[in-house]
């Protein structure tokens, strides 16, 4: 149901520094507009040359989020899907590489009809074309576009230019939100607005005036700073929104509404004739559930951890963390997540530490690549299996469970994955034939088994009980799979393949019978990508229930 004639575009840009919540701000703005009755879509622009996030290391990029159509993209796309409860596609994600690739393709096809192809205006035009295409695809009333990086960086200027061009053409349909940061230097003890002032001016320098400033800081903004920002950033004081640190990102839309952001945006974009209120009832209920949860559960994510200088990044597992939280909210459990490096369980000494795992109510082994930490993971799975501690394995976590079972139950001591040792005797996890061809040709980018695939669930299994249906569809990102040659033997030894591809060839879920273990289940896919605040994922819910 369309309620207004013109489509509206909200650009979200960052001032001062990155990592202060542009993605969450964009998601929250979308949430607010959705809660006012509009249909909303969102785009993420990453200014780097990479075509997608798939080839980047986790230290560079954090989690690689996978869309239903198989696009490997930025983790903010996961935030949009979760906050807005929508499915996005490839066109919602843009990088400099994608934009140039398309322009060059068209130039080679003579589609510019002999004209000079210029950085300006041809590049911003292609950016605008993509934004409008995503908007059309979603038939959205409101489109939120997050421009990655920080104002003043050379890389994102062309995207700001696209926004500026759109605004010049339709001033009433386009607005800019700047997410800024206000530091409180410990020696000074006072919140400082100067970096925000500079950022606003740098934005002015490329012809853009911020319509709203989101003032991120540790604490709420006081009246004095609001006035200061208003004066020096050339903006109405009501358009300066206080955005203090919060316990849960799901409080952010409610916080913004406390400063009437929905009304301000509606005013700015001339949507006020559609008098509507922001209805965030569901979000308030969700947060109340969270607050009321008292029954504590401790879950460890045993993974490969990444250091950035002196800091450890847990961003890599963001979708898993959110998926656990949603199921926790639903069950009224106060879930605490612990980050445990699998490497500490390797070797003889490491094995002695396995008993530390007894303090957790459940363990997740997430997706991963390469050999580092893998033997530690195998030891962990053995311990969880023998000590009947609930276990959920995701992708690599499922493969590891199959390797462990083959080694310790089937007695194939050398069982492993071709990813770890392609020449090993018993490759219970092997490369998919079509993947091998691609690897041989060094075609690494966007070539894994990616995106949504259907699967069928076996009656009477844990998986079937959780999903309550036979047919499922889940998102994938892997090159290796359970080797069909070993399936019969594994099944005879007691492992249950409760989910398979419709043709029965690919093993999608492995589990142990309920009589043998309270919850031991691994998935070849990534259920975490489809968990949403108001529809938690059944496998995560069943996992927590079993604790
Ligand atoms: N490395 C494994 C594979 O490629 C698992 C991938 C993953 O966990 N996402 O099959």
Coordinates of C-alpha atoms and ligand atoms in Angstrom, one line a residue, residues 366-370 394-396 399 419 448 477-481 524 526, ligand 1:
X366 CA 30.9 -21.5 14.7
X367 CA 31.9 -21.5 11.0
X368 CA 35.5 -21.1 10.1
X369 CA 38.2 -21.7 7.5
X370 CA 41.7 -23.3 7.5
X394 CA 27.6 -24.3 12.6
X395 CA 29.1 -25.2 9.3
X396 CA 32.7 -25.9 10.2
X399 CA 32.2 -30.9 9.9
X419 CA 40.7 -28.5 3.8
X448 CA 31.6 -21.2 -2.7
X477 CA 28.7 -20.6 2.7
X478 CA 31.2 -23.5 2.3
X479 CA 33.4 -25.5 -0.1
X480 CA 33.5 -28.8 1.6
X481 CA 30.8 -31.4 2.6
X524 CA 26.2 -27.6 7.2
X526 CA 24.3 -21.1 8.8
Ligands
LIG1 N1 35.7 -24.3 5.9 C1 34.5 -25.1 5.7 C2 34.1 -25.2 4.3 O1 34.5 -24.4 3.5 C3 33.4 -24.5 6.5 C4 33.0 -23.2 6.1 C5 32.2 -22.4 7.1 O2 32.3 -22.8 8.3 N2 31.5 -21.4 6.7 O3 33.4 -26.1 3.9

